[in-house]
Structure formats: C-alpha cells, structure tokens
CSV table of C-alpha atoms in Angstrom, one decimal:
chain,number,residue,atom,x,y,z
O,24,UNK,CA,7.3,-8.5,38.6
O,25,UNK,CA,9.8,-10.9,40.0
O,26,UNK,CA,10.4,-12.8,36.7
O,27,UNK,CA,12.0,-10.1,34.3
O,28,UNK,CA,14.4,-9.0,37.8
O,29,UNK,CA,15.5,-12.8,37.9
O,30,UNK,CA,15.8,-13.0,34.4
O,31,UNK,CA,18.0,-10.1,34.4
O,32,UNK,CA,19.9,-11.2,37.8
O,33,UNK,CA,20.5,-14.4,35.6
O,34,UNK,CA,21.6,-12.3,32.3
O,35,UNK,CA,24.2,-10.4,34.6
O,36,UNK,CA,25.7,-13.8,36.1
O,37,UNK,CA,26.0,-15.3,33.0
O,38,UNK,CA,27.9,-12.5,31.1
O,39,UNK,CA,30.2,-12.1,34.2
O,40,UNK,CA,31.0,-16.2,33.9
O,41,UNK,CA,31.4,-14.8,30.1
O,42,UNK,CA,33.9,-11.8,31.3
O,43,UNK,CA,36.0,-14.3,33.4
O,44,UNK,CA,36.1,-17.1,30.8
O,45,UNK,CA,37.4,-13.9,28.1
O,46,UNK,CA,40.2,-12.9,31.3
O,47,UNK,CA,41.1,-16.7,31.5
O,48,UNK,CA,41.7,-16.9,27.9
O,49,UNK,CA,43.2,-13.7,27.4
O,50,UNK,CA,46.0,-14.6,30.3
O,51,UNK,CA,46.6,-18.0,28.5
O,52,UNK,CA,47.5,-17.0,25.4
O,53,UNK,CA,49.7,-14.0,26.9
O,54,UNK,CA,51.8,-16.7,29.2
O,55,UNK,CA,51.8,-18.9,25.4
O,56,UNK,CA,53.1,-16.4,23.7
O,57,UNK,CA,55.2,-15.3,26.3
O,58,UNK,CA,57.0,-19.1,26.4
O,59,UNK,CA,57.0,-19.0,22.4
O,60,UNK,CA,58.5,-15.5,22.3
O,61,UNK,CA,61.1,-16.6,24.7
O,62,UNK,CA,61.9,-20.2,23.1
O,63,UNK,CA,62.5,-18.3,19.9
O,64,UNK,CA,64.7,-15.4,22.0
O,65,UNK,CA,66.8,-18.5,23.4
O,66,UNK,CA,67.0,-19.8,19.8
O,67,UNK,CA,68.5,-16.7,18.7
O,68,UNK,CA,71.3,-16.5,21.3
C-alpha cells in the first residue's frame, strides 16, 4: 500500500518542479522580449 502513495507523492513533486521550471521560463522570455521590444521602441525615437 505505501509504494503506489509514494510513487504518486513523488509524481506530484516532480510535476510541480515541472510547473515552476514552465513559470521561470515563461517570466524570462517575457522580461526578453520586454528589453527587445523596448530596444527596438528606443530605435524608433
């Protein structure tokens, strides 16, 4: 009995390391496109 609940306590961490490494990624390439979008808005003025 213990062995599928560890399994599944293990399952749960690893797609919440999953969720945070996606949230990392996602706020990186926001604040990238964010500089690029603003080096091209400087380029235009």
């Amino acid at each position: 009995m213990p062995k599928p609940k560890a399994r599944s306590k293990n399952s749960e961490k690893k797609r919440d390391k999953n969720k945070r490494g996606l949230d990392r990624l996602h706020a990186f390439t926001l604040s990238s496109l964010t500089q690029e979008f603003n080096r091209l808005f400087a380029a235009l003025l």
